[in-house]
Short mmCIF file of C-alpha atoms in Angstrom, two decimals:
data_model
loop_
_atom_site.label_atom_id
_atom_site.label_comp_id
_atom_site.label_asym_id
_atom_site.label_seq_id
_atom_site.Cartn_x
_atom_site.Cartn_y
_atom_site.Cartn_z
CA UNK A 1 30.30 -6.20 2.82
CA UNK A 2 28.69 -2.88 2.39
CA UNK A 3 28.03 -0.51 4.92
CA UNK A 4 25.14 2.05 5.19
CA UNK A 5 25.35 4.85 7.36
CA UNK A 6 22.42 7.14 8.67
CA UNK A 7 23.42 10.79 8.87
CA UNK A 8 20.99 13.26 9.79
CA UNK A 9 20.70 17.14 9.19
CA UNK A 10 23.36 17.78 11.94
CA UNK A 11 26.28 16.22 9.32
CA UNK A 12 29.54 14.82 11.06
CA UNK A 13 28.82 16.02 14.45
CA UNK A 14 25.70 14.25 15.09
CA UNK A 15 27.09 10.62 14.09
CA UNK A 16 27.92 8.08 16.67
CA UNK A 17 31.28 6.54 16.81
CA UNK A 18 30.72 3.89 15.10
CA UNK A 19 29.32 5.69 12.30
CA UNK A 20 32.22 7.49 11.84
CA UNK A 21 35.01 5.02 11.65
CA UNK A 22 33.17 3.08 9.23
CA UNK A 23 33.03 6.10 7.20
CA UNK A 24 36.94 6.83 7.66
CA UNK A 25 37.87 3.18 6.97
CA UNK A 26 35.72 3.84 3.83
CA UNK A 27 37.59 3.61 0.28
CA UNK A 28 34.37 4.18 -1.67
CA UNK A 29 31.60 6.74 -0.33
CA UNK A 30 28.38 6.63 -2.14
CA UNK A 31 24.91 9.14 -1.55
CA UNK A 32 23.08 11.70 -2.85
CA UNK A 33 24.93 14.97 -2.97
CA UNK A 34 23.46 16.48 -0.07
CA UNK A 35 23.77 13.59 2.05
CA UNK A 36 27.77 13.71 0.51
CA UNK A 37 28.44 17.36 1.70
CA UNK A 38 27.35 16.38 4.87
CA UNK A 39 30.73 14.56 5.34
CA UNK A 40 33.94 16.94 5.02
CA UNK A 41 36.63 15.75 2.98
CA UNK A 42 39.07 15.82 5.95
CA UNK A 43 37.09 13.61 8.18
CA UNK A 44 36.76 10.80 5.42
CA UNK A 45 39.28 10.45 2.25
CA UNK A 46 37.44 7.78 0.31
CA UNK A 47 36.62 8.51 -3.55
CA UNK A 48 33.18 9.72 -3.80
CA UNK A 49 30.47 8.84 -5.67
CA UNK A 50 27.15 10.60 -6.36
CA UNK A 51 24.03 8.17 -6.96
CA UNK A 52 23.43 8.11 -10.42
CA UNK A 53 20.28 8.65 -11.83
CA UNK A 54 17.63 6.67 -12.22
CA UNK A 55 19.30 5.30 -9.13
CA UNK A 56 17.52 1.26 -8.92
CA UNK A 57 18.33 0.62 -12.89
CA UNK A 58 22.45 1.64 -12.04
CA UNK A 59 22.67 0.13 -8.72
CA UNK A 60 24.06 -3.68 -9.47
CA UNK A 61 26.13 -2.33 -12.05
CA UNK A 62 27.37 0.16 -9.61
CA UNK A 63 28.04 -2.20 -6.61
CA UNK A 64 29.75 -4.97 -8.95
CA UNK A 65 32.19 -2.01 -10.21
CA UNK A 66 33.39 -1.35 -6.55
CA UNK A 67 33.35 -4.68 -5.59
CA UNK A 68 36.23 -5.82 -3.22
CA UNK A 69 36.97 -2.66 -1.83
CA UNK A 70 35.40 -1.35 1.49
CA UNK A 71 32.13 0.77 0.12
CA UNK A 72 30.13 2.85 3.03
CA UNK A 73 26.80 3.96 1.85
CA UNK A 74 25.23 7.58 3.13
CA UNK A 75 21.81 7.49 3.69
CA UNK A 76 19.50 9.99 5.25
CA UNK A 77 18.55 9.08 8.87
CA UNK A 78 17.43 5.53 9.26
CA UNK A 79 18.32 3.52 6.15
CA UNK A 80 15.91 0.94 6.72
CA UNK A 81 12.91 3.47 6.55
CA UNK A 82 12.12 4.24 3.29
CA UNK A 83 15.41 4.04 2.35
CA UNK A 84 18.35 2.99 0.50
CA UNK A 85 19.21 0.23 2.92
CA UNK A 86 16.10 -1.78 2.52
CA UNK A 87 17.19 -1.61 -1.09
CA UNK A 88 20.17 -3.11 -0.42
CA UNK A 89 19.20 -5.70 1.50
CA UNK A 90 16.63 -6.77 -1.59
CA UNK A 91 19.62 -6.86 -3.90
CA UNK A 92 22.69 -8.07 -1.97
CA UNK A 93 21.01 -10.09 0.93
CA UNK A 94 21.12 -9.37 4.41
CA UNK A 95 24.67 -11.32 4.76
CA UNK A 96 26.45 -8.84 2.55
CA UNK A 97 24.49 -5.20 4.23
CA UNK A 98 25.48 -3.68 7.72
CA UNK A 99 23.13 -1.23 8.83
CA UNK A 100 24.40 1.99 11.23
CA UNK A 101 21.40 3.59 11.66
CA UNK A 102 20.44 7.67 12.90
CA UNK A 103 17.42 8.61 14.16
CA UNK A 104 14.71 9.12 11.64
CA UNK A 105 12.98 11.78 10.21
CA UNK A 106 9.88 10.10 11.83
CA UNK A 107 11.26 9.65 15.49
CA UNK A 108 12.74 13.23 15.04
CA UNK A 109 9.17 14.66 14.07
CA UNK A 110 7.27 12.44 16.95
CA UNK A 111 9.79 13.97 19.43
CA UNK A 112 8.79 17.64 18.58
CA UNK A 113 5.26 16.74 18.47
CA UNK A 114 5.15 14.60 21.59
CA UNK A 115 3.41 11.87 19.66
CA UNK A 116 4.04 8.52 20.64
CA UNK A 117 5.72 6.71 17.64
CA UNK A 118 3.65 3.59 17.96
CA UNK A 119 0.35 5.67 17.51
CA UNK A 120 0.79 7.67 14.40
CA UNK A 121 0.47 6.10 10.78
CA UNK A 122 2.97 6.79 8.57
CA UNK A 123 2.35 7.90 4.79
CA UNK A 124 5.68 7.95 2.38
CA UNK A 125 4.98 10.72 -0.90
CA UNK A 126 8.72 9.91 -2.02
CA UNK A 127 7.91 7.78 -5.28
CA UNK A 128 4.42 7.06 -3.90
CA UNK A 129 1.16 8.96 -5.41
CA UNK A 130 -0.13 11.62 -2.52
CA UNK A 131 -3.90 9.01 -2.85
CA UNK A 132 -2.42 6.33 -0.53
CA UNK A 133 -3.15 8.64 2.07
CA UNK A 134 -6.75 8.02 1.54
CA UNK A 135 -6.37 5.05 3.60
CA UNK A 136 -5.60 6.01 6.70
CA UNK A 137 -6.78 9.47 7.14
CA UNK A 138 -9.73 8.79 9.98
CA UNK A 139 -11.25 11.26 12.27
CA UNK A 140 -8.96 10.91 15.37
CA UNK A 141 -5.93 9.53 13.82
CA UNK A 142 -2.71 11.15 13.59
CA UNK A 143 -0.40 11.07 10.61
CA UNK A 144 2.98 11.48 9.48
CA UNK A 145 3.49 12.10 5.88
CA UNK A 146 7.30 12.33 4.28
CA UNK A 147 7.12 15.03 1.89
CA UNK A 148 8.74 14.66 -1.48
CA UNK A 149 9.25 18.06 -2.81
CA UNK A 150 8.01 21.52 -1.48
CA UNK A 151 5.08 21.42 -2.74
CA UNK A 152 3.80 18.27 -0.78
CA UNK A 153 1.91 20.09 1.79
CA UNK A 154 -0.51 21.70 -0.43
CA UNK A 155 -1.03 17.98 -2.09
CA UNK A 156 -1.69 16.85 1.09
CA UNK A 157 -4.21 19.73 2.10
CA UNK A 158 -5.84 19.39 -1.06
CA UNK A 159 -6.18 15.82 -0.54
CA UNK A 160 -7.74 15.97 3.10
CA UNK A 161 -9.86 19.20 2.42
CA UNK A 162 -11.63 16.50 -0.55
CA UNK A 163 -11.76 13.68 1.69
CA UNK A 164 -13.61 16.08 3.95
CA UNK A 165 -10.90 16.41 6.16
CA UNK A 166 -10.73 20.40 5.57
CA UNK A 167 -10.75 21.21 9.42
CA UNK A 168 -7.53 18.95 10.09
CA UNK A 169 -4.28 20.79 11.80
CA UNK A 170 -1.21 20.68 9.91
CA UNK A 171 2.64 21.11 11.07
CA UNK A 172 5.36 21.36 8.28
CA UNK A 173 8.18 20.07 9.97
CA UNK A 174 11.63 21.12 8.29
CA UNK A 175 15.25 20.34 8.08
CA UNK A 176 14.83 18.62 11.41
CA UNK A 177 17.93 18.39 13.60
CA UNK A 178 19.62 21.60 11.28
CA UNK A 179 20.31 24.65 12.84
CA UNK A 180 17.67 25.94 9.48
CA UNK A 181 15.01 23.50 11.86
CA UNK A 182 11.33 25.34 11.12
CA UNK A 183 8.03 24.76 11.84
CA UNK A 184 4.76 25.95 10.05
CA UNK A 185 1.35 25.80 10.86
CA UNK A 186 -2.33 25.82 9.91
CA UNK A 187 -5.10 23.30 8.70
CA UNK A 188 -5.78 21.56 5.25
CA UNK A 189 -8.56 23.69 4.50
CA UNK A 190 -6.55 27.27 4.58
CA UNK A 191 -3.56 26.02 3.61
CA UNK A 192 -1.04 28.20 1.18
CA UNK A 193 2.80 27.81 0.34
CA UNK A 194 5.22 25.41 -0.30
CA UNK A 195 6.74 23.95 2.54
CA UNK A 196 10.58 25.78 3.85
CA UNK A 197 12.37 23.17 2.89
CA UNK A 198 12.48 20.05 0.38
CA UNK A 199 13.35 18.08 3.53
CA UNK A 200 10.13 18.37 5.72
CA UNK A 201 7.41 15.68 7.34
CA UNK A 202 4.05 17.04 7.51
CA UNK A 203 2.33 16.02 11.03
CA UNK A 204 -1.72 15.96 9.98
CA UNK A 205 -4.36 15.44 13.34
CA UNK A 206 -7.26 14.13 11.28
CA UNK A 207 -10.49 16.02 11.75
CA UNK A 208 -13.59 15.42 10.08
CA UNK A 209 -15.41 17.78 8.70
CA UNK A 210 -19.36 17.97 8.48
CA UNK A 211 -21.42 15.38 6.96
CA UNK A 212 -18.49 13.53 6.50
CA UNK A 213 -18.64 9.73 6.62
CA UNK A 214 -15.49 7.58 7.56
CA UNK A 215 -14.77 5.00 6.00
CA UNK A 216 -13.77 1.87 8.05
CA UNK A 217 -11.12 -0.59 7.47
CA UNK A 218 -12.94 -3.55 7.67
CA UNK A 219 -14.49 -5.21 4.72
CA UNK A 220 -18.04 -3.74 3.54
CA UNK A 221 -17.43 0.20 2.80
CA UNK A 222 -20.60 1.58 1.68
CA UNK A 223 -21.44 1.23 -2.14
CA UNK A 224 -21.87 4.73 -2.60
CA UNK A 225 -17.67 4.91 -2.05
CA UNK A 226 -17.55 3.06 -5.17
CA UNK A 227 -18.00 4.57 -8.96
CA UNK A 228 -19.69 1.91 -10.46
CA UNK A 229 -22.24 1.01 -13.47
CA UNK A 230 -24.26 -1.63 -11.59
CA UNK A 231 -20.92 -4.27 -11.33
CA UNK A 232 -20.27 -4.11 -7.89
CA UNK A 233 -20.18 -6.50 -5.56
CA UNK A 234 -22.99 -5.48 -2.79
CA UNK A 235 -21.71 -4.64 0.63
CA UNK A 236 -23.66 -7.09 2.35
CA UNK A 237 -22.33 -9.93 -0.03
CA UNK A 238 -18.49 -8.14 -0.31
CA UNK A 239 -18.04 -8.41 3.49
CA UNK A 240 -19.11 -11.85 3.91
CA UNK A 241 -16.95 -12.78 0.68
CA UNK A 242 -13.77 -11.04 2.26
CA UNK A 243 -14.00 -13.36 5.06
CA UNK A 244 -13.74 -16.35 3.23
CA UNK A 245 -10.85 -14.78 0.97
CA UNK A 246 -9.47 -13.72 4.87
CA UNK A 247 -6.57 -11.22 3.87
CA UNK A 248 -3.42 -11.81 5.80
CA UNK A 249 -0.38 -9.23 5.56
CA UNK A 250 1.99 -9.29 2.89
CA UNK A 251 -0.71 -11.72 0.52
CA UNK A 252 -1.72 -11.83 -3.29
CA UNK A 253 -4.87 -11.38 -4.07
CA UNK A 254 -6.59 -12.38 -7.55
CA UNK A 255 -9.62 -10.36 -8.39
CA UNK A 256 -10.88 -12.08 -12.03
CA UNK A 257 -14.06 -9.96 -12.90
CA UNK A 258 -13.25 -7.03 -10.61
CA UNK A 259 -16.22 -4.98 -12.00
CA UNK A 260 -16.08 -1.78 -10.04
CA UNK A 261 -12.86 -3.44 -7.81
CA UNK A 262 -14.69 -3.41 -4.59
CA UNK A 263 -12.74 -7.34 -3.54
CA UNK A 264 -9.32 -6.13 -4.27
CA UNK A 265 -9.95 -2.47 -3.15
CA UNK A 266 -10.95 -3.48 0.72
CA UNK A 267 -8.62 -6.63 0.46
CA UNK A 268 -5.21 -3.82 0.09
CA UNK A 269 -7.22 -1.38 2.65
CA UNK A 270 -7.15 -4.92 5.51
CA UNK A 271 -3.23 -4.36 5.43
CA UNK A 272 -0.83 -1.84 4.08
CA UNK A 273 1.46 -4.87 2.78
CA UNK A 274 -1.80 -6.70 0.92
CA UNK A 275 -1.43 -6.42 -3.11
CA UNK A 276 -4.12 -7.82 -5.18
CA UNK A 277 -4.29 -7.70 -9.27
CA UNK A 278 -8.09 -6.71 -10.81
CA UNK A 279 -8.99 -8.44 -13.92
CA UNK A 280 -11.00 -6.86 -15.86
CA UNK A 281 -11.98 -6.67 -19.92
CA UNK A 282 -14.19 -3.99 -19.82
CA UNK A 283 -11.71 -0.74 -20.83
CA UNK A 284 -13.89 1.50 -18.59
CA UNK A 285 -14.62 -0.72 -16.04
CA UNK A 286 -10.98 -0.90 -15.70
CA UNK A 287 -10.45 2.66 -15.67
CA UNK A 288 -13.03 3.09 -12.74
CA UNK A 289 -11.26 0.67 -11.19
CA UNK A 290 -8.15 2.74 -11.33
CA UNK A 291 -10.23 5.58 -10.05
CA UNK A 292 -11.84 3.78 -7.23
CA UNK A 293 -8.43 2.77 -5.93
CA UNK A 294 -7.01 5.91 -5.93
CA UNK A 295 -9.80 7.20 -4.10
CA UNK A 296 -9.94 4.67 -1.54
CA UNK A 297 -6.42 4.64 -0.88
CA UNK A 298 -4.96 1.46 -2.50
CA UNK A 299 -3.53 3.34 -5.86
CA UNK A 300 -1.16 0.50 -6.49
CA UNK A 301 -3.33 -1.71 -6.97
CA UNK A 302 -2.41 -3.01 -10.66
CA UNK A 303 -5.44 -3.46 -13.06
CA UNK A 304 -5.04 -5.70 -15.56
CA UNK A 305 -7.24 -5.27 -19.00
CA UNK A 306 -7.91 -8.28 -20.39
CA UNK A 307 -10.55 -11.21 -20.36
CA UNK A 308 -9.49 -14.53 -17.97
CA UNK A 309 -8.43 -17.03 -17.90
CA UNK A 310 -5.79 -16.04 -20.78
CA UNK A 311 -5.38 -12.62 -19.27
CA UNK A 312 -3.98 -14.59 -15.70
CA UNK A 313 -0.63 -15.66 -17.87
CA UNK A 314 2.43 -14.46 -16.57
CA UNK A 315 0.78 -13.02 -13.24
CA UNK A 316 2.22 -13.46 -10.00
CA UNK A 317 0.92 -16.39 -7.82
CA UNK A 318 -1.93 -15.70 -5.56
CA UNK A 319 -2.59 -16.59 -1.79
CA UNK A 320 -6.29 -16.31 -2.76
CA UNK A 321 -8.33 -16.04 -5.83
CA UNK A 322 -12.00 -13.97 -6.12
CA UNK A 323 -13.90 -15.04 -9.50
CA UNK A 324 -16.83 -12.31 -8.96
CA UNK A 325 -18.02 -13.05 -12.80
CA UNK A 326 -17.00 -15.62 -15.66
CA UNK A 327 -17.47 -18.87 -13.88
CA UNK A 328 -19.02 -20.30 -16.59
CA UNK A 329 -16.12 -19.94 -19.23
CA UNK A 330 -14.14 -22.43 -19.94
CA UNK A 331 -11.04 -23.49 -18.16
CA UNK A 332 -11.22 -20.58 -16.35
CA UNK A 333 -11.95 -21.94 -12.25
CA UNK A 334 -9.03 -24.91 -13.28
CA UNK A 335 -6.63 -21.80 -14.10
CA UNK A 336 -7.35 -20.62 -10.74
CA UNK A 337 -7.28 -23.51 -8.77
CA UNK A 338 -4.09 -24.66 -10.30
CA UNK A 339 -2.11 -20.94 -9.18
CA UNK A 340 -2.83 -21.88 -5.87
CA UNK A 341 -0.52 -22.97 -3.15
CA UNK A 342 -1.58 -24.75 -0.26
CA UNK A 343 -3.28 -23.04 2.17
CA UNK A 344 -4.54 -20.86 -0.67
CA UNK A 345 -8.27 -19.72 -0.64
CA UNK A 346 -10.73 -19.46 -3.61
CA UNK A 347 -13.90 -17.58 -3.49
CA UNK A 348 -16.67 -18.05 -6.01
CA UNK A 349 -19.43 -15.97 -6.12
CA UNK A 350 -22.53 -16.83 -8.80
CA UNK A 351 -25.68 -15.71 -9.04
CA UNK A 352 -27.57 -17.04 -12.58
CA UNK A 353 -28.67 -20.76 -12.81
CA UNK A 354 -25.82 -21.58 -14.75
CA UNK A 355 -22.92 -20.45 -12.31
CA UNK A 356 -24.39 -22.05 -9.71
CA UNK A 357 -24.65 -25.09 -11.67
CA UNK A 358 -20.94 -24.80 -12.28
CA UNK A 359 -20.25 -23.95 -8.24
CA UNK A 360 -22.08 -26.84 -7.49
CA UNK A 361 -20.10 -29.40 -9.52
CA UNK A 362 -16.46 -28.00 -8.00
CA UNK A 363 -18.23 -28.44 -4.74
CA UNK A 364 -18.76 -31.75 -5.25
CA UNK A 365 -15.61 -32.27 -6.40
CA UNK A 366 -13.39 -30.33 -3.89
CA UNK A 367 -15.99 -29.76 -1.20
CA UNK A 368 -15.66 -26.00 0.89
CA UNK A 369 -18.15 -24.01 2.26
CA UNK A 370 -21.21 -23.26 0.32
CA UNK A 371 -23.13 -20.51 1.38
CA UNK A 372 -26.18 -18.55 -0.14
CA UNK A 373 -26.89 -14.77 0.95
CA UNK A 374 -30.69 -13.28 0.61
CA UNK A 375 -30.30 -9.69 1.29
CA UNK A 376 -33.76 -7.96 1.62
CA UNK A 377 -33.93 -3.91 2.57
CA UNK A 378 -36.35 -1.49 3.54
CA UNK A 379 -37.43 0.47 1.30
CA UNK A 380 -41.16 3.00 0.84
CA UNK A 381 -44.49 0.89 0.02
CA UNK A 382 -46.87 3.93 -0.18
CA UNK A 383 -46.93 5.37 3.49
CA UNK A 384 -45.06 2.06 4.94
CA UNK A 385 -41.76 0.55 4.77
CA UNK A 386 -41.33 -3.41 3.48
CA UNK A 387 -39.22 -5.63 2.55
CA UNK A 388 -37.24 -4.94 -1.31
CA UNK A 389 -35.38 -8.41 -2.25
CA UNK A 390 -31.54 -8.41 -3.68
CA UNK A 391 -31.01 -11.18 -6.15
CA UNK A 392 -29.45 -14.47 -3.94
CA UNK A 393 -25.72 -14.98 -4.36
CA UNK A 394 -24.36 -18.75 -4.22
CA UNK A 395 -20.50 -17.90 -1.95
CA UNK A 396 -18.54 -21.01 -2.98
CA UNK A 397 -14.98 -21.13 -0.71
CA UNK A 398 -12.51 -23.56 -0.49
CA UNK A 399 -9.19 -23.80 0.49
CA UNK A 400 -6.31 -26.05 -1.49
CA UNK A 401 -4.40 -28.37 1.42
CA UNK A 402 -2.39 -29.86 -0.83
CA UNK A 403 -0.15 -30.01 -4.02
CA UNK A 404 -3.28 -31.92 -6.12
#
């Protein structure tokens, strides 16, 4: 059994009792060296052990070498957010991990604020590109955002001021619960200096500035969010297609043909735990991709270049599958309608004779929902306005209810 122990900024004094007979029954103390001087040598005589680095690659190694001796962990506040216990947990099992938790760096920072904890969103930079904030920065919202270095609050500003988020308060929250405990203040758009400490959250109140456009979480952002070179899947047509793919948390998405990305882009943004994998053989379509994800607050979404279906080997098994282009290649709807589970949805969307022609065969076969969208839009005639037509798009969904 190993235990992980939350310590905050306060060291020794701050733990519970619990917390610290663990850590005195302890024969093996592992952490980061900071979160080791935070325990004095007369209050716990195990042999120490600083985290090597890179920290994941060692770990197994590390825990097998200590095995059969009683091994407390140090973590910083709450193990289980964002932290080494979660880890743990992944490698060992939940059976072989006990958890003594201290309050977190996020309850600490809610405290001070007097934000409810329940109605902030919560952004992690440690490991994680500053971009995923992207996707939750709304007018209105508040957000907590766990710094990773000092110079995390002037990513973040920079980040918000392009988003058009310039006029948005900022608090730099450091060394919270340490007698070194600061605060600093301003908004993204006049922000300068590294934060006090390496150890900081950074409490953002999300203001838009003018002529600034949220964006929305549900399906259909505007196709002006998107860079694109014409492959894009049209708003109109990408929020009705969404629905039939119907994201649920913690899901694989396929997205074979991503063009611009738009399916897998707005399937992460439904849910922070959605993944989704873009398929694409176009070398700068892929790399717009990359862009648009970044900029839209999904960054890890992975992009794979290659062209389907042989580009699909080796991935990860989807809950749902979006062929926006390539129907008509061989083999490639069988690849996809064999990765599927049951309950798993595919999505077909075609739009020359010859997809359709395809579409309609599987939907003869397998059955679904077949749908075809006629989007018109107003546009000048002269002095007037009339009616500009969108070429139709054939929506072919289905979902697999069994092993066949």
């Amino acid at each position: 059994m190993i235990t992980v122990v939350g310590i905050g900024a306060d060291g020794w004094d701050g733990l519970a009792a619990g917390s610290r007979r663990a850590l005195e029954a302890a024969e093996v103390l592992m952490g980061g060296p900071r979160q080791l001087d935070l325990v004095p040598p007369s209050a716990a005589a195990a042999e120490r052990v600083a985290w090597p680095s890179p920290l994941l690659a060692a770990l197994p190694a590390l825990m097998d070498e200590h095995a059969g001796r009683e091994v407390c962990v140090l973590a910083s506040g709450d193990p289980m957010f964002y932290g080494i216990g979660a880890t743990l947990v992944r490698l060992l099992g939940a059976g072989r991990v006990r958890v003594l938790p201290h309050v977190s760096s996020l309850s600490l920072a809610c405290a001070r604020l007097g934000w409810p904890v329940e109605q902030v969103d919560v952004v992690s930079l440690v490991g994680r590109p500053p971009s995923a904030l992207s996707a939750v920065v709304t007018p209105g919202r508040r957000v907590v955002v766990l710094g990773a270095g000092p110079e995390s609050p002037a990513l973040v500003a920079g980040l918000l001021t392009g988003r058009g988020y310039g006029p948005s308060p900022m608090r730099v929250l450091s060394d919270l619960g340490a007698p070194s405990e600061c605060e600093q203040r301003g908004s993204a758009d006049g922000w300068t200096g590294p934060a006090a400490s390496a150890l900081h959250v950074i409490a953002v109140e999300c203001v838009a500035g003018p002529g600034t456009e949220p964006l929305a979480r549900v399906p259909g952002l505007p196709d002006t969010a998107y860079e694109h070179d014409g492959q894009l899947t049209k708003r109109e047509v990408r929020a009705v297609t969404l629905s039939r793919l119907a994201p649920l948390p913690g899901e694989l998405l396929w997205d074979v043909g991503a063009g611009a990305g738009s399916i897998a882009i707005e399937w992460m943004r439904a849910h922070p735990s959605c993944a989704a994998v873009a398929v694409e053989d176009r070398a700068d379509r892929a790399a717009a991709v990359r862009r648009n994800a970044g900029a839209l607050g999904v960054p890890s979404l992975r992009v794979v270049e290659g062209r389907a279906p042989a580009a699909l080997d080796g991935l990860p098994k989807p809950a749902a599958v979006f062929v926006g282009g390539g129907a008509t290649v061989p083999g490639l709807l069988e690849r996809c309608w064999s990765a599927l589970r049951p309950g798993g949805r595919l999505v077909v969307n075609a739009v020359t004779v010859e997809s359709e022609a395809v579409v309609a065969g599987w939907y003869a076969r397998l059955g679904g929902d077949l749908v075809r969208l006629a989007v018109q839009r107003g546009s000048p005639v002269g002095g007037f306005t009339g009616w500009r037509a969108a070429m139709p798009v054939t929506v072919w969904s289905v979902t697999r209810r069994d092993e066949s």
